[in-house]
Amino acid sequence: MATAMQSAVRLPSPEAADGQSHASGRKRSPSSRSPSPERRPPTLRTRSVDPDANHAPSPARHRSRSRSRSPLPHRSGPLPRDVDRQRALERQRQAETRRREEVQEDKPLTAAEKQAAAKAEYERLLTMRSGGTYVPPARLRALQAEIGNDPSSKEFQRMAWEALKKSINGLINKVNVSNIKYIVPELFGENLIRGRGLFCRSIMKAQAASLPFTPIYAAMVAIVNTKLPQVGELLVNRLIVQFRKAFKRNDKAVCLSSTTFLAHLINQQVAHEMLAAQILLLLLNKPTDDSVEIAVGLMREVGQHIEEFNSQIAMAVYDQFRSILHEADIDKRTQYMVEVLFQVRKDRYKDNPSVKEELDLVEEEDQITHNTGLDDQIEVQDGLNVFKFDADWEANEEAYKKLRAEILGEADGSDEDDEDESDVSSSEDEDDEADKQVEIKDQSNTDLVNLRRTIYLTIMSSGGFEECTHKLLRINLPPGLEHELPSMIVECCSQERTYNKFFGLIGERLCKINRMWNELFEASFVKYYDTIHRLETNRLRIVAQFFGHLLSSDAIGWHVISAIHLNEDETTSSSRIFIKILIEELAQNIGMKKLSERMKDDALQPALAGIFPIDNPRNTRFSINFFTAIGMGVLTEGMREYLKNMPKPTLPALPVRAASRSNRAEHAATHVRQHRQDARFGTDPIRTQGRHLDRGLLVQDADPPLLLSRVRELLSADEDIHPPSPAPVLVRHLRDVARLVKILVRHHILARVRLLPKELREDEATPPPAHLLPVELRHETEAIPAR
């Protein structure tokens, strides 16, 4: 094998034209390193293999070599003179190394070799100069699977350390006033004894990045300090050392963040108030604008606590501030800050309480106060920030599990004797308890409140709508409470000052993932429209924009608009505002042209019958006026066309009364009264000539009721004629025409009014002929002779 590899590489030799042999003892002069203008760089030569060699490379190795490198150009002539012997030997060594690696790659790796390779790769990724690199989750899981779950291995402990660091950072970044009671138990679930350095570093970094959250971080540290005092002490020590270094470097920002954190730790009684007195004395000893500003900020935060626990320190500090205000040469802005501080003290720190009520979570007797001074020798234990291999890793983890169970109340707290007694008692009373078991139902809605809190915190802690949707789908919703998720999304959206598209995208994604969410959001639309009058104007506007987004993106069906009935009787001012904003949001999102086409879709007409009513002209006009007033008149073209082509209303037909003896007697009496009255005034229509009495021609000179009854009789007599002809009416004077027309129109009577001929306007007192009387009058009046 070695012979074959040696023969496979040809060493460079001088050209034959030089007259020098390779074995001669003459020494060659070194070639010039600067290439001449005519000389080109040498080309690489291919490796030649001795045909007499016993060993030939395997086909697999040949294929892998051909894939990794392209074939080199063949050169049969000697190498140029400027290629020295050292470079040729180095190439030979590298070629042998590559051959060995290729031979080793062809052999299948054992499980031990695979695990060793995975450990080496994982160690290389974690110990890079950049402090680590991003590893895809699939690749990381594969490496972890190859490494195995051996707690005694360094790689397994390193993975556990990285997971611990990531978990602590995530919990600290999520904490706020509302969820601190739930974050702290999760924090105790991590090994804070091993990761106390990580905890202190992470919380200091988070506090420096967001100073308004300092009271929350201090409250969290106060809770942890009651159970793990070494964590609170380490944090106080690191903050003191950080303040010292920043004060020496004149780093105002770091000094401000350190003193603010220490002030709130003093308020929570994690640190002693003497530490604040020492810091204030140091800052005010040689006052400058920056030092006085930092001291003012520290005193505003810790002033109430100091005056409550040690008023002498407060008096000394304020005396120093007073002397600085009158004697020291400081800027006007700094002087104003000191004056404001005195005003805050005068107001008894009403805007700067030492501990807010919602953050007062630790009893005073349970708190442990650390008396670390500013000038003490302090050990910050920087080695706790980095990973170190622990030979007793399993034992330490088991010890912390017991401590965690004790802290969180998960420990059994029972001895072996107690267990034996409980076993005996349970065996004796097993039957009794089986009978006494009662199903307990929580009627206080605690589970529902917790579910809503979980949904709210999940929404508010998400960075994007995709992340939020993924987290919401992972929530375990109890059966029958699925509708709480859409309801909470709409409620969270309505609580904002303005509409946030983040919530609309969440609802859209949920509706397009599962049909169940689509139906629940459609039900929410109907519910919120029915109860929209309960919301104030701003929340009403946001809810309308939210559902407008869902409709414009087709996340919910447009058939939900059937719940809207746009008329004067079924709408209120709130519902009309909701409809206005909803339509405007649709027009803004999909465009007015597309909205108009969608509203004219034949498939949607049954659902749009309520918002575009054509059942009643009154409702149609109301809808037209509404859409015209909000600038959407183009949507009312169909209703306008319908209103234009709507048939005119017809008068209802008078009911036909069946003839009876009482009706006939009443009619006869009416005719007698009319005849007597006409005879009195000399206008008896029966005395007129026959050509003027065609089909019961009447002369109007009597009371309107009698006239109306006579006209109705004529109309009832002509009911077999279709259409019935107008009843002819004659009047004696021209002035009676207008009065008669008003009466006929008021009573919806169709008649033809004409003036009485001139020759018939004279009074005639002779009785009318009997053949002109109605049949009913012939037997009921004796004044008229029979025929």
CSV table of N, CA and C in Angstrom, one decimal, residues 84-199:
chain,number,residue,atom,x,y,z
A,84,ASP,N,9.2,24.7,-6.4
A,84,ASP,CA,10.3,24.1,-5.6
A,84,ASP,C,9.9,22.7,-5.1
A,85,ARG,N,10.8,22.1,-4.4
A,85,ARG,CA,10.6,20.7,-3.9
A,85,ARG,C,9.8,20.7,-2.7
A,86,GLN,N,9.8,21.7,-1.9
A,86,GLN,CA,9.0,21.7,-0.7
A,86,GLN,C,7.5,21.7,-1.0
A,87,ARG,N,7.1,22.5,-2.0
A,87,ARG,CA,5.7,22.5,-2.4
A,87,ARG,C,5.2,21.1,-2.9
A,88,ALA,N,6.1,20.5,-3.6
A,88,ALA,CA,5.7,19.2,-4.2
A,88,ALA,C,5.6,18.1,-3.0
A,89,LEU,N,6.4,18.2,-2.0
A,89,LEU,CA,6.3,17.3,-0.9
A,89,LEU,C,5.0,17.6,-0.1
A,90,GLU,N,4.7,18.8,0.0
A,90,GLU,CA,3.5,19.2,0.8
A,90,GLU,C,2.2,18.6,0.0
A,91,ARG,N,2.2,18.7,-1.3
A,91,ARG,CA,1.1,18.2,-2.1
A,91,ARG,C,1.0,16.7,-1.9
A,92,GLN,N,2.2,16.0,-1.9
A,92,GLN,CA,2.2,14.6,-1.7
A,92,GLN,C,1.6,14.2,-0.3
A,93,ARG,N,2.0,15.0,0.7
A,93,ARG,CA,1.4,14.7,2.1
A,93,ARG,C,-0.1,14.9,2.1
A,94,GLN,N,-0.5,16.0,1.5
A,94,GLN,CA,-2.0,16.2,1.5
A,94,GLN,C,-2.7,15.1,0.7
A,95,ALA,N,-2.2,14.7,-0.4
A,95,ALA,CA,-2.8,13.6,-1.1
A,95,ALA,C,-3.0,12.4,-0.3
A,96,GLU,N,-1.9,12.0,0.4
A,96,GLU,CA,-2.0,10.8,1.3
A,96,GLU,C,-3.0,11.0,2.4
A,97,THR,N,-3.1,12.2,2.9
A,97,THR,CA,-4.1,12.4,4.0
A,97,THR,C,-5.5,12.2,3.4
A,98,ARG,N,-5.8,12.8,2.2
A,98,ARG,CA,-7.1,12.6,1.6
A,98,ARG,C,-7.4,11.2,1.3
A,99,ARG,N,-6.4,10.4,0.9
A,99,ARG,CA,-6.7,9.0,0.6
A,99,ARG,C,-7.1,8.2,1.9
A,100,ARG,N,-6.4,8.5,3.0
A,100,ARG,CA,-6.7,7.9,4.2
A,100,ARG,C,-8.2,8.2,4.6
A,101,GLU,N,-8.5,9.5,4.5
A,101,GLU,CA,-9.9,9.9,4.9
A,101,GLU,C,-11.0,9.2,4.0
A,102,GLU,N,-10.7,9.1,2.7
A,102,GLU,CA,-11.6,8.4,1.8
A,102,GLU,C,-11.8,7.0,2.2
A,103,VAL,N,-10.7,6.3,2.5
A,103,VAL,CA,-10.7,4.9,2.9
A,103,VAL,C,-11.6,4.8,4.2
A,104,GLN,N,-11.4,5.7,5.1
A,104,GLN,CA,-12.1,5.7,6.4
A,104,GLN,C,-13.6,5.9,6.2
A,105,GLU,N,-14.0,6.8,5.2
A,105,GLU,CA,-15.4,7.1,4.9
A,105,GLU,C,-16.1,5.9,4.3
A,106,ASP,N,-15.4,5.1,3.6
A,106,ASP,CA,-16.0,3.9,3.0
A,106,ASP,C,-16.4,2.9,4.0
A,107,LYS,N,-15.8,2.9,5.2
A,107,LYS,CA,-16.1,1.9,6.2
A,107,LYS,C,-17.4,2.4,7.0
A,108,PRO,N,-18.3,1.6,7.3
A,108,PRO,CA,-19.5,2.0,8.1
A,108,PRO,C,-19.1,2.3,9.5
A,109,LEU,N,-19.6,3.4,10.0
A,109,LEU,CA,-19.3,3.9,11.4
A,109,LEU,C,-20.1,3.1,12.4
A,110,THR,N,-19.5,2.8,13.5
A,110,THR,CA,-20.2,2.1,14.6
A,110,THR,C,-21.0,3.1,15.4
A,111,ALA,N,-21.8,2.6,16.3
A,111,ALA,CA,-22.6,3.5,17.1
A,111,ALA,C,-21.8,4.4,18.0
A,112,ALA,N,-20.7,3.9,18.5
A,112,ALA,CA,-19.8,4.7,19.3
A,112,ALA,C,-19.2,5.8,18.5
A,113,GLU,N,-18.8,5.5,17.3
A,113,GLU,CA,-18.2,6.5,16.4
A,113,GLU,C,-19.2,7.6,16.0
A,114,LYS,N,-20.4,7.1,15.8
A,114,LYS,CA,-21.5,8.1,15.4
A,114,LYS,C,-21.7,9.1,16.6
A,115,GLN,N,-21.8,8.5,17.8
A,115,GLN,CA,-22.0,9.3,19.0
A,115,GLN,C,-20.9,10.3,19.2
A,116,ALA,N,-19.6,9.8,19.0
A,116,ALA,CA,-18.5,10.7,19.2
A,116,ALA,C,-18.5,11.8,18.2
A,117,ALA,N,-18.8,11.4,16.9
A,117,ALA,CA,-18.9,12.5,15.9
A,117,ALA,C,-20.0,13.5,16.2
A,118,ALA,N,-21.1,13.1,16.7
A,118,ALA,CA,-22.2,14.0,17.1
A,118,ALA,C,-21.8,14.9,18.2
A,119,LYS,N,-21.1,14.3,19.2
A,119,LYS,CA,-20.6,15.1,20.3
A,119,LYS,C,-19.6,16.2,19.8
A,120,ALA,N,-18.7,15.8,18.9
A,120,ALA,CA,-17.7,16.7,18.4
A,120,ALA,C,-18.4,17.8,17.7
A,121,GLU,N,-19.4,17.5,16.8
A,121,GLU,CA,-20.1,18.5,16.1
A,121,GLU,C,-20.9,19.5,17.0
A,122,TYR,N,-21.6,18.9,18.0
A,122,TYR,CA,-22.3,19.7,19.0
A,122,TYR,C,-21.4,20.7,19.7
A,123,GLU,N,-20.3,20.1,20.2
A,123,GLU,CA,-19.3,21.0,20.9
A,123,GLU,C,-18.7,22.1,20.0
A,124,ARG,N,-18.5,21.7,18.7
A,124,ARG,CA,-18.0,22.8,17.8
A,124,ARG,C,-19.0,23.9,17.6
A,125,LEU,N,-20.3,23.5,17.5
A,125,LEU,CA,-21.3,24.5,17.3
A,125,LEU,C,-21.5,25.4,18.5
A,126,LEU,N,-21.3,24.9,19.7
A,126,LEU,CA,-21.6,25.7,20.9
A,126,LEU,C,-20.4,26.5,21.4
A,127,THR,N,-19.2,26.1,20.9
A,127,THR,CA,-18.0,26.8,21.4
A,127,THR,C,-17.3,27.6,20.2
A,128,MET,N,-18.1,28.1,19.3
A,128,MET,CA,-17.5,28.9,18.3
A,128,MET,C,-17.1,30.3,18.8
A,129,ARG,N,-16.3,31.0,18.1
A,129,ARG,CA,-15.8,32.3,18.6
A,129,ARG,C,-17.0,33.3,18.7
A,130,SER,N,-18.0,33.1,17.9
A,130,SER,CA,-19.1,34.1,18.0
A,130,SER,C,-20.1,33.8,19.1
A,131,GLY,N,-19.7,32.8,20.0
A,131,GLY,CA,-20.6,32.5,21.1
A,131,GLY,C,-21.7,31.5,20.8
A,132,GLY,N,-21.6,30.8,19.7
A,132,GLY,CA,-22.6,29.9,19.3
A,132,GLY,C,-23.3,30.3,18.0
A,133,THR,N,-23.9,29.4,17.3
A,133,THR,CA,-24.5,29.7,16.0
A,133,THR,C,-25.9,29.1,16.0
A,134,TYR,N,-26.7,29.5,15.1
A,134,TYR,CA,-28.1,29.0,15.0
A,134,TYR,C,-28.0,27.6,14.4
A,135,VAL,N,-28.7,26.7,15.1
A,135,VAL,CA,-28.8,25.3,14.7
A,135,VAL,C,-30.3,25.0,14.4
A,136,PRO,N,-30.6,24.6,13.2
A,136,PRO,CA,-32.0,24.3,12.9
A,136,PRO,C,-32.6,23.3,13.9
A,137,PRO,N,-33.9,23.4,14.3
A,137,PRO,CA,-34.4,22.4,15.3
A,137,PRO,C,-34.3,21.0,14.9
A,138,ALA,N,-34.5,20.7,13.6
A,138,ALA,CA,-34.4,19.3,13.2
A,138,ALA,C,-32.9,18.8,13.4
A,139,ARG,N,-32.0,19.6,13.0
A,139,ARG,CA,-30.6,19.2,13.2
A,139,ARG,C,-30.2,19.1,14.7
A,140,LEU,N,-30.7,20.0,15.5
A,140,LEU,CA,-30.4,19.9,16.9
A,140,LEU,C,-31.0,18.7,17.5
A,141,ARG,N,-32.3,18.3,17.1
A,141,ARG,CA,-32.9,17.1,17.7
A,141,ARG,C,-32.1,15.9,17.2
A,142,ALA,N,-31.6,15.9,16.0
A,142,ALA,CA,-30.8,14.7,15.5
A,142,ALA,C,-29.5,14.6,16.3
A,143,LEU,N,-28.9,15.7,16.6
A,143,LEU,CA,-27.7,15.7,17.4
A,143,LEU,C,-27.9,15.2,18.8
A,144,GLN,N,-29.0,15.7,19.4
A,144,GLN,CA,-29.4,15.3,20.7
A,144,GLN,C,-29.7,13.8,20.8
A,145,ALA,N,-30.4,13.3,19.7
A,145,ALA,CA,-30.7,11.9,19.7
A,145,ALA,C,-29.5,11.0,19.6
A,146,GLU,N,-28.5,11.5,18.8
A,146,GLU,CA,-27.3,10.7,18.7
A,146,GLU,C,-26.4,10.8,19.9
A,147,ILE,N,-26.5,12.0,20.6
A,147,ILE,CA,-25.7,12.1,21.8
A,147,ILE,C,-26.2,11.2,22.9
A,148,GLY,N,-27.6,11.1,23.0
A,148,GLY,CA,-28.2,10.3,24.0
A,148,GLY,C,-28.7,11.1,25.2
A,149,ASN,N,-29.3,10.4,26.2
A,149,ASN,CA,-29.8,11.0,27.4
A,149,ASN,C,-29.0,10.6,28.6
A,150,ASP,N,-27.7,10.6,28.5
A,150,ASP,CA,-26.9,10.2,29.6
A,150,ASP,C,-26.6,11.4,30.4
A,151,PRO,N,-27.2,11.6,31.6
A,151,PRO,CA,-26.9,12.8,32.4
A,151,PRO,C,-25.5,13.0,32.8
A,152,SER,N,-24.7,11.9,32.8
A,152,SER,CA,-23.3,12.0,33.2
A,152,SER,C,-22.4,12.6,32.1
A,153,SER,N,-22.9,12.7,30.9
A,153,SER,CA,-22.1,13.2,29.8
A,153,SER,C,-22.1,14.7,29.8
A,154,LYS,N,-21.0,15.2,29.3
A,154,LYS,CA,-20.9,16.7,29.3
A,154,LYS,C,-21.8,17.3,28.3
A,155,GLU,N,-22.0,16.6,27.2
A,155,GLU,CA,-22.9,17.2,26.1
A,155,GLU,C,-24.4,17.3,26.6
A,156,PHE,N,-24.8,16.2,27.3
A,156,PHE,CA,-26.2,16.3,27.9
A,156,PHE,C,-26.4,17.4,28.9
A,157,GLN,N,-25.4,17.6,29.7
A,157,GLN,CA,-25.5,18.7,30.7
A,157,GLN,C,-25.4,20.1,30.0
A,158,ARG,N,-24.7,20.1,28.9
A,158,ARG,CA,-24.6,21.4,28.1
A,158,ARG,C,-26.0,21.7,27.5
A,159,MET,N,-26.6,20.7,27.0
A,159,MET,CA,-27.9,20.9,26.4
A,159,MET,C,-28.9,21.3,27.5
A,160,ALA,N,-28.9,20.7,28.7
A,160,ALA,CA,-29.7,21.1,29.8
A,160,ALA,C,-29.5,22.5,30.2
A,161,TRP,N,-28.2,22.9,30.2
A,161,TRP,CA,-27.8,24.3,30.5
A,161,TRP,C,-28.4,25.3,29.5
A,162,GLU,N,-28.3,25.0,28.3
A,162,GLU,CA,-28.9,25.9,27.2
A,162,GLU,C,-30.4,26.0,27.4
A,163,ALA,N,-31.0,24.9,27.7
A,163,ALA,CA,-32.5,24.9,27.9
A,163,ALA,C,-32.9,25.7,29.1
A,164,LEU,N,-32.1,25.6,30.1
A,164,LEU,CA,-32.4,26.4,31.4
A,164,LEU,C,-32.2,27.9,31.1
A,165,LYS,N,-31.2,28.3,30.4
A,165,LYS,CA,-31.0,29.7,30.1
A,165,LYS,C,-32.1,30.2,29.2
A,166,LYS,N,-32.6,29.5,28.2
A,166,LYS,CA,-33.6,29.9,27.4
A,166,LYS,C,-35.0,30.0,28.2
A,167,SER,N,-35.2,29.1,29.0
A,167,SER,CA,-36.5,29.1,29.8
A,167,SER,C,-36.5,30.3,30.8
A,168,ILE,N,-35.4,30.6,31.5
A,168,ILE,CA,-35.3,31.7,32.4
A,168,ILE,C,-35.5,33.0,31.6
A,169,ASN,N,-34.9,33.2,30.5
A,169,ASN,CA,-35.0,34.4,29.7
A,169,ASN,C,-36.5,34.6,29.3
A,170,GLY,N,-37.1,33.5,28.8
A,170,GLY,CA,-38.5,33.7,28.4
A,170,GLY,C,-39.4,34.0,29.5
A,171,LEU,N,-39.3,33.5,30.7
A,171,LEU,CA,-40.2,33.8,31.8
A,171,LEU,C,-40.0,35.2,32.2
A,172,ILE,N,-38.7,35.7,32.3
A,172,ILE,CA,-38.5,37.1,32.7
A,172,ILE,C,-39.0,38.1,31.7
A,173,ASN,N,-38.9,37.8,30.4
A,173,ASN,CA,-39.5,38.7,29.4
A,173,ASN,C,-41.0,38.7,29.4
A,174,LYS,N,-41.7,37.7,29.9
A,174,LYS,CA,-43.1,37.6,29.8
A,174,LYS,C,-43.8,38.3,31.1
A,175,VAL,N,-43.1,38.5,32.1
A,175,VAL,CA,-43.7,38.9,33.4
A,175,VAL,C,-44.3,40.3,33.3
A,176,ASN,N,-45.4,40.5,33.9
A,176,ASN,CA,-46.0,41.8,34.0
A,176,ASN,C,-46.9,41.8,35.3
A,177,VAL,N,-47.6,42.9,35.5
A,177,VAL,CA,-48.4,43.0,36.8
A,177,VAL,C,-49.5,41.9,36.8
A,178,SER,N,-50.1,41.6,35.7
A,178,SER,CA,-51.3,40.7,35.8
A,178,SER,C,-50.9,39.3,35.9
A,179,ASN,N,-49.7,38.9,35.4
A,179,ASN,CA,-49.3,37.5,35.4
A,179,ASN,C,-48.2,37.1,36.3
A,180,ILE,N,-47.7,38.0,37.1
A,180,ILE,CA,-46.6,37.7,38.0
A,180,ILE,C,-46.9,36.6,38.9
A,181,LYS,N,-48.1,36.4,39.3
A,181,LYS,CA,-48.5,35.3,40.3
A,181,LYS,C,-48.4,34.0,39.6
A,182,TYR,N,-48.5,34.0,38.3
A,182,TYR,CA,-48.4,32.7,37.6
A,182,TYR,C,-47.0,32.4,37.0
A,183,ILE,N,-46.2,33.5,36.8
A,183,ILE,CA,-44.9,33.3,36.2
A,183,ILE,C,-43.9,32.8,37.3
A,184,VAL,N,-44.1,33.3,38.6
A,184,VAL,CA,-43.2,32.9,39.6
A,184,VAL,C,-43.2,31.4,39.9
A,185,PRO,N,-44.4,30.7,40.0
A,185,PRO,CA,-44.3,29.3,40.1
A,185,PRO,C,-43.6,28.5,39.0
A,186,GLU,N,-43.8,29.0,37.8
A,186,GLU,CA,-43.0,28.5,36.6
A,186,GLU,C,-41.5,28.7,36.8
A,187,LEU,N,-41.2,29.9,37.3
A,187,LEU,CA,-39.8,30.2,37.6
A,187,LEU,C,-39.2,29.2,38.6
A,188,PHE,N,-39.9,28.9,39.6
A,188,PHE,CA,-39.4,28.0,40.6
A,188,PHE,C,-39.3,26.6,40.0
A,189,GLY,N,-40.1,26.3,39.0
A,189,GLY,CA,-40.0,25.0,38.3
A,189,GLY,C,-38.6,24.8,37.7
A,190,GLU,N,-37.9,25.9,37.4
A,190,GLU,CA,-36.5,25.7,36.8
A,190,GLU,C,-35.5,25.7,38.0
A,191,ASN,N,-34.4,25.1,37.7
A,191,ASN,CA,-33.3,25.0,38.8
A,191,ASN,C,-32.6,26.3,39.0
A,192,LEU,N,-33.2,27.1,39.9
A,192,LEU,CA,-32.6,28.4,40.2
A,192,LEU,C,-31.3,28.4,41.0
A,193,ILE,N,-31.1,27.2,41.7
A,193,ILE,CA,-29.8,27.1,42.4
A,193,ILE,C,-28.7,27.0,41.4
A,194,ARG,N,-28.8,26.2,40.4
A,194,ARG,CA,-27.8,26.0,39.3
A,194,ARG,C,-27.8,27.3,38.4
A,195,GLY,N,-29.0,27.8,38.1
A,195,GLY,CA,-29.0,28.9,37.2
A,195,GLY,C,-29.2,30.3,37.8
A,196,ARG,N,-28.7,30.5,39.1
A,196,ARG,CA,-28.9,31.8,39.7
A,196,ARG,C,-28.1,32.8,39.0
A,197,GLY,N,-26.9,32.5,38.5
A,197,GLY,CA,-26.2,33.4,37.7
A,197,GLY,C,-26.9,33.9,36.5
A,198,LEU,N,-27.5,32.9,35.8
A,198,LEU,CA,-28.3,33.2,34.6
A,198,LEU,C,-29.5,34.1,34.9
A,199,PHE,N,-30.1,33.8,36.1
A,199,PHE,CA,-31.3,34.6,36.5
A,199,PHE,C,-30.9,36.0,36.8
